[in-house]
Amino acid sequence: MSTTSLPTPDRAAELREALLQAGFTADGLLDLLGAPAYAALARSETVPALRATRGPGDGDLASLIRLFLLQQPEPYVHAAPALPVEAALADGWLRREGDEVHATVDVRPYSGPDGEDWFIVSDLGCSVGGAGGIGSREEGVVLGVGGASTTLAGITVRTPVGSALDVGTGSGIQALHAAQHATRVTATDVNPRALEFTRLTLALSGAPEAELLTGSLFEPVGEATYDLIVSNPPFVISPGARLTYRDGGMGGDDLCRTLVQEAGARLNPGGFAQFLGNWQHVEGEDWRDRLRSWVPRGCDAWIVQRDVQDVTQYAELWLRDAGDHRTDPAEYTERYEDWLDEFEARKTKSVGFGWITLRRSDAAEPSIVVEEWPHSVEQPLGEAVLAHFARQDYLRDHDDAALLEARFVLAAEVVQEQVGAPGAEDPEHVVLRQNRGMRRATKVDTVGAGFAGVCDGSLSAGRILDAIAQLVQEDPVVLRDRTPEAIRMLVEQGFLEPVAHPAP
């Protein structure tokens, strides 16, 4: 797989038009296959889709699904009405054996954020939803779209920028997204084949060309700086660097640490760098402190741990990813032992996974938030990321006295839940819950709940507290002294939004 020549993008526009004409889109697949078979593809289960496209005369869309998604040979006479077969053969998208044609690459329809019809090109059987799942042990394999790819695309800030950099581009999905809002896109990868796949993905999706550079991390771009940097790096913590697409080739979590630490110098003022990553949980060390130490000077950071696996779960996940569980049992045992030996040597008890966002602020006192949030969120989150850093700016500029003079409104779609025994006069505690963005929930006391409930922008926080003090018969001075910390927390987590100007 790693030595085969790849298609040329010379007539990609012609091929794209044929795919669209046949309805080979995300919506078209759902319509033809039905929801169960379409969902099964995401689990790398192809039998339902094969049944849905079985037999001659099923139409152009069925032929294209069998060819490019299920990697089934298709009779030439069935493929010919669906796409320009001779051009596809000449350019290398297909190969012919007798009366049948075979796809040479995996082409997966992908829907953009505004409903754009895009196509992600990857190695055969290496698109999630492709015929064989990933399960490849070839060093140079290039994967298609997976959950990590779509997660990063969803959390990325999408404001218009002059320049964007995709580090470790793979099949090009992040570069494709960036091309929609960046004037200039650069994509790098240590694997030259990945850059060729990125070129195909951009061309087949009708996106502008990107600057494609070979090399590791920031080495290919020299001292260039960018408004946006994104990376879904080969973050897997493994013994060795067997698989280029996932193993970074550095010890432990050093690749992710290096990527984060070096990103600060490559960001323009106000620019964002957003990564996925794995990090070690080491005996005797707080994982939060470990990640705080990665943040480069001059940058604010928001780091969210989404999942944690013990070392056995982690090793099994990635051994299965490479198909090692299908090998000789003795070989599998040896590889498993290698992973556990590596973790033991590094005193690693578990591995965290999550998101890292940096913003170049050059603030004297940077905001570094490291938190754990394993619960469901609402994607896309780009606007929520922007809002997070805007809130950090606000809180950095407002001391407690200024907070008491400020006016706030309760964020949209926040609900209050009261928890307590049935029939009890007072709840044991009150929970504020968001239904948008991070979908946070936080416990508040009765004063906090009452305060949040009346925040409509008409009164300052201090005047609201004075009124509450009267109701609960508490000294207003004491209440003003102890409440700013709670207000700061509610603002930081997005439950309260500052009002820019006093209400009339």
XYZ file of C-alpha atoms in Angstrom:
504
model
C 0.000 0.000 0.000
C 2.787 2.380 0.856
C 4.543 1.894 -2.504
C 1.629 2.191 -4.918
C 1.423 5.239 -7.161
C -1.466 7.577 -6.476
C -3.972 9.210 -8.812
C -3.258 12.582 -10.351
C -5.641 15.468 -9.660
C -5.466 16.813 -13.232
C -9.106 16.020 -14.068
C -10.459 15.974 -10.505
C -13.062 18.611 -11.387
C -14.515 16.311 -14.059
C -14.625 13.392 -11.630
C -16.162 15.572 -8.930
C -18.962 16.636 -11.247
C -19.740 13.003 -12.074
C -19.825 12.033 -8.378
C -22.177 14.887 -7.550
C -24.371 14.124 -10.555
C -24.781 10.543 -9.322
C -25.650 11.708 -5.803
C -22.454 10.310 -4.282
C -22.734 12.635 -1.281
C -23.289 12.157 2.448
C -26.996 12.848 1.995
C -27.161 10.609 -1.071
C -25.601 7.698 0.822
C -28.062 8.080 3.666
C -31.004 8.140 1.260
C -29.936 5.036 -0.665
C -28.544 2.915 2.165
C -30.931 3.885 4.933
C -29.918 4.886 8.439
C -28.958 1.403 9.783
C -26.652 0.522 6.875
C -25.182 4.032 6.828
C -24.452 3.837 10.562
C -22.936 0.378 10.118
C -20.374 1.833 7.694
C -19.079 4.051 10.498
C -18.409 0.838 12.431
C -16.568 -0.633 9.429
C -19.402 -3.117 8.927
C -20.110 -3.401 5.213
C -22.628 -6.239 4.896
C -25.751 -4.018 5.269
C -24.421 -1.610 2.615
C -23.560 -4.485 0.305
C -27.114 -5.802 0.628
C -28.519 -2.345 -0.067
C -26.509 -2.028 -3.298
C -26.682 -5.631 -4.443
C -27.401 -6.656 -8.010
C -27.211 -5.064 -11.455
C -29.418 -2.168 -12.348
C -29.195 -0.549 -8.920
C -28.072 2.702 -10.489
C -25.003 4.886 -10.688
C -24.891 5.677 -6.975
C -24.853 1.991 -6.015
C -21.957 1.387 -8.428
C -19.947 4.217 -6.895
C -20.606 2.995 -3.352
C -19.431 -0.497 -4.248
C -16.327 0.883 -5.937
C -15.069 3.607 -3.628
C -16.541 2.816 -0.221
C -16.865 -0.960 -0.216
C -13.881 -1.576 -2.518
C -15.728 -4.165 -4.574
C -14.840 -4.837 -8.224
C -17.467 -3.376 -10.519
C -18.249 -4.423 -14.108
C -16.944 -1.826 -16.542
C -20.381 -1.552 -18.154
C -21.957 -0.625 -14.804
C -19.278 1.893 -13.864
C -19.219 3.636 -17.240
C -22.578 5.441 -16.844
C -21.612 6.635 -13.341
C -18.313 8.381 -14.052
C -15.792 9.091 -16.829
C -14.173 5.679 -16.596
C -11.455 6.176 -19.199
C -10.304 9.423 -17.596
C -10.425 7.791 -14.139
C -8.340 4.882 -15.465
C -5.846 7.196 -17.152
C -5.449 9.372 -14.059
C -5.137 6.386 -11.727
C -8.385 6.579 -9.722
C -9.329 3.152 -11.097
C -7.490 0.114 -12.442
C -8.905 -2.443 -14.848
C -8.787 -6.225 -14.662
C -10.559 -7.837 -17.582
C -14.151 -6.658 -17.675
C -14.015 -5.172 -14.161
C -12.662 -1.978 -12.664
C -11.289 -1.535 -9.134
C -10.828 1.631 -7.075
C -7.216 2.450 -6.236
C -8.110 4.797 -3.359
C -10.895 5.188 -0.827
C -13.137 8.150 -1.648
C -15.585 9.076 1.107
C -18.292 11.730 0.813
C -18.060 14.231 3.648
C -20.437 17.045 4.461
C -18.890 20.423 5.267
C -20.139 22.691 8.084
C -22.461 24.585 5.754
C -23.606 21.541 3.822
C -20.743 21.558 1.318
C -20.246 18.310 -0.593
C -16.623 17.308 -0.026
C -14.657 14.110 -0.578
C -11.868 12.707 1.619
C -9.361 10.528 -0.241
C -7.333 7.922 1.658
C -5.766 4.506 1.303
C -8.058 1.587 0.498
C -9.825 0.266 3.564
C -8.437 3.062 5.738
C -11.355 5.435 5.857
C -13.540 4.956 8.901
C -16.538 3.527 7.158
C -14.341 1.943 4.510
C -14.390 -1.712 3.654
C -11.763 -2.989 6.013
C -11.750 -0.480 8.834
C -8.284 0.769 9.716
C -6.572 -2.382 10.947
C -3.514 -1.731 8.787
C 0.035 -2.381 9.904
C 1.741 -0.725 6.951
C 4.040 2.089 7.952
C 3.073 4.642 5.328
C -0.686 4.129 5.399
C -2.825 7.293 5.173
C -6.145 7.246 6.985
C -9.386 8.925 6.091
C -11.878 10.605 8.394
C -12.239 9.326 11.955
C -13.725 10.560 15.179
C -10.558 12.426 16.137
C -10.545 14.268 12.802
C -14.126 15.435 13.110
C -13.634 16.378 16.766
C -10.737 18.682 15.921
C -12.622 20.169 12.988
C -15.570 20.861 15.297
C -13.625 22.641 18.042
C -11.531 24.796 15.691
C -12.129 28.552 15.692
C -13.483 29.514 12.261
C -12.965 33.269 12.086
C -11.534 34.562 8.762
C -7.722 34.562 8.894
C -4.869 35.368 6.578
C -2.869 32.194 7.163
C -3.463 28.710 8.551
C -1.124 25.773 9.152
C -2.160 22.108 9.362
C 0.643 20.111 11.032
C 0.518 16.400 10.193
C -2.232 16.815 7.622
C -2.845 13.138 6.795
C -5.580 12.962 4.178
C -6.168 16.709 4.432
C -9.449 17.164 6.291
C -8.178 19.990 8.521
C -6.580 21.760 5.550
C -9.884 21.401 3.689
C -11.790 23.081 6.510
C -9.154 25.806 6.843
C -9.326 26.579 3.132
C -12.860 27.876 3.656
C -11.804 30.744 5.939
C -8.041 31.232 5.470
C -6.500 33.160 2.595
C -3.419 30.954 2.617
C -3.210 27.343 3.854
C -0.022 25.394 4.476
C -0.114 21.655 5.214
C 2.820 19.576 6.417
C 3.428 15.891 7.021
C 6.424 13.667 7.616
C 4.857 11.188 5.154
C 5.091 12.458 1.536
C 2.182 10.205 0.528
C -0.052 12.058 2.984
C 0.619 15.321 1.162
C -0.367 13.704 -2.115
C -3.610 12.529 -0.537
C -4.224 16.048 0.760
C -3.746 17.352 -2.768
C -6.363 14.859 -4.014
C -8.806 15.670 -1.199
C -8.621 19.400 -1.903
C -8.915 18.971 -5.665
C -11.822 16.510 -5.529
C -13.619 18.757 -3.019
C -13.271 21.825 -5.241
C -11.117 23.637 -2.661
C -8.163 25.954 -3.376
C -4.711 24.396 -3.496
C -2.559 24.502 -0.366
C 1.157 24.837 0.151
C 2.343 21.267 0.866
C 5.618 20.745 2.745
C 7.334 17.542 3.861
C 8.834 17.308 7.328
C 8.246 16.831 11.037
C 6.296 19.276 13.212
C 7.347 22.898 12.491
C 10.635 22.083 10.761
C 9.249 22.511 7.196
C 7.930 26.066 7.810
C 11.060 27.564 9.353
C 10.303 30.821 11.160
C 6.963 31.474 9.435
C 4.067 32.517 11.672
C 0.334 31.910 11.313
C -3.043 33.121 12.518
C -4.299 29.559 13.010
C -2.425 26.315 13.648
C -4.248 22.974 13.860
C -2.951 19.463 14.332
C -4.309 15.984 14.872
C -0.800 14.627 15.446
C 0.421 11.041 15.741
C -0.114 11.280 19.476
C -0.221 7.608 20.454
C 2.135 6.810 23.334
C 3.724 3.572 22.133
C 6.953 1.560 22.336
C 8.630 2.679 19.122
C 7.362 4.336 15.958
C 5.954 1.483 13.921
C 3.018 3.269 12.280
C 3.586 6.774 10.915
C -0.068 7.814 11.074
C -0.303 7.320 14.850
C 3.138 6.829 16.480
C 5.083 10.049 16.938
C 8.517 8.478 17.239
C 9.340 10.309 20.480
C 9.307 8.828 23.956
C 6.116 8.987 26.002
C 4.088 12.139 25.343
C 7.110 14.134 24.160
C 5.679 14.684 20.682
C 2.557 16.399 22.016
C 4.616 18.404 24.499
C 7.021 19.544 21.771
C 4.175 20.474 19.442
C 2.521 22.621 22.118
C 5.711 24.242 23.366
C 6.924 25.171 19.886
C 3.565 26.489 18.675
C 3.747 29.747 20.630
C 6.619 31.118 18.548
C 4.713 30.271 15.324
C 1.550 32.196 16.252
C 0.787 35.728 15.200
C -0.582 37.993 17.983
C -4.157 36.924 18.723
C -3.686 33.683 16.801
C -4.992 30.290 17.896
C -3.313 26.872 17.942
C -5.586 23.870 18.472
C -4.496 20.273 18.926
C -5.668 16.858 19.972
C -3.309 14.951 22.221
C -2.509 12.166 24.651
C -0.649 12.709 27.894
C 0.761 10.495 30.589
C -0.603 10.284 34.114
C 2.597 9.627 36.026
C 2.856 8.318 39.579
C 3.449 11.129 42.064
C 2.613 13.887 39.557
C -0.581 15.898 39.020
C -1.477 15.579 35.329
C -2.748 19.155 35.353
C 0.647 20.448 36.423
C 2.236 18.377 33.677
C 0.109 20.067 31.038
C 0.488 23.555 32.493
C 4.241 23.146 32.103
C 3.759 22.643 28.356
C 2.102 26.027 27.732
C 4.513 28.386 25.939
C 5.256 31.887 27.196
C 2.889 34.572 25.917
C -0.021 32.185 25.424
C -3.314 31.676 27.179
C -4.441 28.044 27.210
C -7.595 25.997 27.602
C -6.914 22.294 28.021
C -9.794 19.837 28.348
C -9.264 16.198 29.267
C -12.067 14.201 27.661
C -11.110 10.630 28.559
C -8.673 8.587 30.640
C -7.697 4.948 30.089
C -5.588 2.722 32.264
C -2.503 1.381 30.550
C -4.039 -2.016 29.750
C -7.089 -0.479 28.071
C -4.860 1.900 26.153
C -2.504 -0.819 24.920
C -5.406 -3.026 23.824
C -7.058 -0.158 21.936
C -4.035 0.536 19.785
C -3.024 -3.096 19.337
C -6.485 -3.678 17.864
C -6.189 -0.510 15.780
C -3.208 -2.035 14.004
C -4.833 -5.465 13.705
C -2.287 -7.060 16.030
C -5.032 -9.080 17.711
C -5.416 -10.983 14.436
C -1.788 -12.112 14.422
C -0.154 -15.132 16.033
C -1.073 -15.165 19.760
C 2.577 -15.292 20.771
C 3.351 -12.221 18.668
C 0.360 -10.381 20.152
C 1.495 -11.253 23.685
C 5.007 -10.009 22.952
C 3.726 -6.688 21.612
C 1.373 -6.280 24.578
C 4.291 -6.914 26.956
C 6.340 -4.270 25.122
C 3.627 -1.668 25.742
C 3.344 -2.513 29.420
C 7.137 -2.495 29.821
C 7.234 0.994 28.292
C 4.565 2.313 30.647
C 6.192 0.713 33.667
C 9.565 2.249 32.811
C 7.947 5.693 32.611
C 5.852 5.160 35.766
C 2.737 5.784 33.691
C -0.459 4.571 35.356
C -2.955 5.876 32.776
C -3.227 8.013 29.642
C -5.412 11.057 29.132
C -6.917 12.260 25.858
C -8.274 15.670 25.066
C -8.073 19.083 23.435
C -5.428 21.764 23.774
C -6.123 25.324 22.627
C -3.541 28.101 22.792
C -4.100 31.783 22.090
C -1.216 34.171 21.653
C -2.153 37.028 23.992
C 1.226 38.198 25.314
C -0.604 38.921 28.567
C 1.456 39.675 31.669
C -0.637 37.127 33.566
C -1.698 34.391 31.129
C -4.931 32.497 31.655
C -4.253 28.749 31.813
C -7.327 26.594 32.410
C -6.813 22.829 32.696
C -9.942 20.839 33.406
C -11.603 17.446 33.036
C -14.913 17.294 31.164
C -15.846 13.777 29.987
C -19.505 14.629 29.371
C -21.289 15.249 26.076
C -20.838 18.591 24.341
C -22.533 20.322 21.438
C -20.416 20.399 18.304
C -19.277 22.544 16.592
C -17.567 24.309 19.482
C -15.518 26.958 17.683
C -17.776 29.775 18.908
C -17.634 28.383 22.450
C -13.825 28.418 22.292
C -13.850 32.066 21.234
C -16.300 32.888 24.014
C -14.114 31.116 26.594
C -11.114 33.311 25.840
C -13.255 36.453 25.680
C -14.483 35.649 29.194
C -10.911 35.135 30.377
C -10.022 38.586 29.030
C -12.992 40.097 30.832
C -12.158 38.477 34.164
C -8.496 39.428 33.860
C -9.523 43.072 33.413
C -12.102 43.169 36.252
C -11.202 42.913 39.915
C -13.823 42.115 42.559
C -14.927 45.722 42.919
C -15.406 46.026 39.162
C -17.433 42.793 39.090
C -19.829 44.213 41.699
C -20.333 47.310 39.569
C -20.929 45.259 36.400
C -24.233 44.064 34.985
C -24.844 40.509 33.795
C -27.469 38.458 31.992
C -28.138 34.756 32.395
C -26.850 32.908 29.320
C -29.418 31.497 26.921
C -30.787 28.010 27.569
C -29.561 27.741 31.152
C -31.993 25.799 33.333
C -32.180 25.360 37.085
C -32.586 21.985 38.750
C -33.423 21.525 42.424
C -32.189 18.341 44.063
C -33.571 17.065 47.331
C -35.830 14.574 49.041
C -39.457 14.557 47.813
C -41.618 16.838 49.919
C -38.683 18.615 51.556
C -39.234 22.316 52.146
C -35.808 23.315 50.807
C -33.653 21.591 48.185
C -30.392 19.966 49.244
C -28.689 21.849 46.460
C -29.430 23.739 43.259
C -27.815 22.946 39.895
C -27.498 25.334 36.965
C -27.230 23.450 33.684
C -26.367 24.617 30.172
C -28.014 23.064 27.132
C -25.560 24.523 24.636
C -21.807 24.482 24.027
C -19.949 22.602 26.756
C -23.265 21.716 28.442
C -21.815 22.414 31.845
C -23.558 21.883 35.149
C -22.556 23.564 38.388
C -23.822 23.435 41.942
C -24.812 26.768 43.536
C -26.248 27.790 46.886
C -29.587 29.573 47.250
C -27.908 32.971 47.025
C -26.121 31.980 43.806
C -29.322 30.591 42.299
C -31.276 33.694 43.267
C -28.541 35.968 41.919
C -28.365 34.169 38.555
C -32.144 34.091 38.255
C -32.560 37.879 38.409
C -29.595 38.819 36.210
C -31.269 40.531 33.254
C -28.781 43.363 32.731
C -30.863 46.024 34.453
C -29.097 46.082 37.833
C -25.470 45.886 38.886
C -24.293 42.769 40.680
C -23.793 44.763 43.864
C -27.366 46.101 43.892
C -28.739 42.588 43.314
C -26.708 41.305 46.262
C -27.957 44.118 48.462
C -31.542 43.138 47.656
C -30.809 39.457 48.346
C -29.154 40.369 51.663
C -32.361 42.060 52.736
C -34.440 39.010 51.792
C -32.214 36.505 53.620
C -31.478 38.911 56.466
C -27.724 38.856 55.959
C -25.235 41.690 56.317
C -24.901 43.169 52.789
C -21.232 43.984 53.349
C -20.455 40.369 54.238
C -22.436 39.132 51.234
C -20.606 41.517 48.879
C -17.293 40.288 50.269
C -17.918 36.581 49.794
C -19.856 36.527 46.500
C -17.412 37.830 43.819
C -15.624 34.466 43.714
C -18.920 32.745 42.847
C -19.724 35.419 40.241
C -16.285 34.934 38.715
C -16.886 31.182 38.466
C -20.305 31.650 36.821
C -18.807 34.072 34.296
C -15.791 31.849 33.597
C -17.993 28.836 32.908
C -20.391 30.796 30.721
C -23.497 30.845 32.915
C -23.439 34.643 33.189
C -22.610 37.033 30.356
C -21.370 40.581 30.988
C -23.481 43.408 29.601
C -21.328 45.778 27.575
C -23.302 48.907 28.420
C -25.775 49.745 31.164
C -29.373 49.081 30.189
C -31.421 52.254 29.640
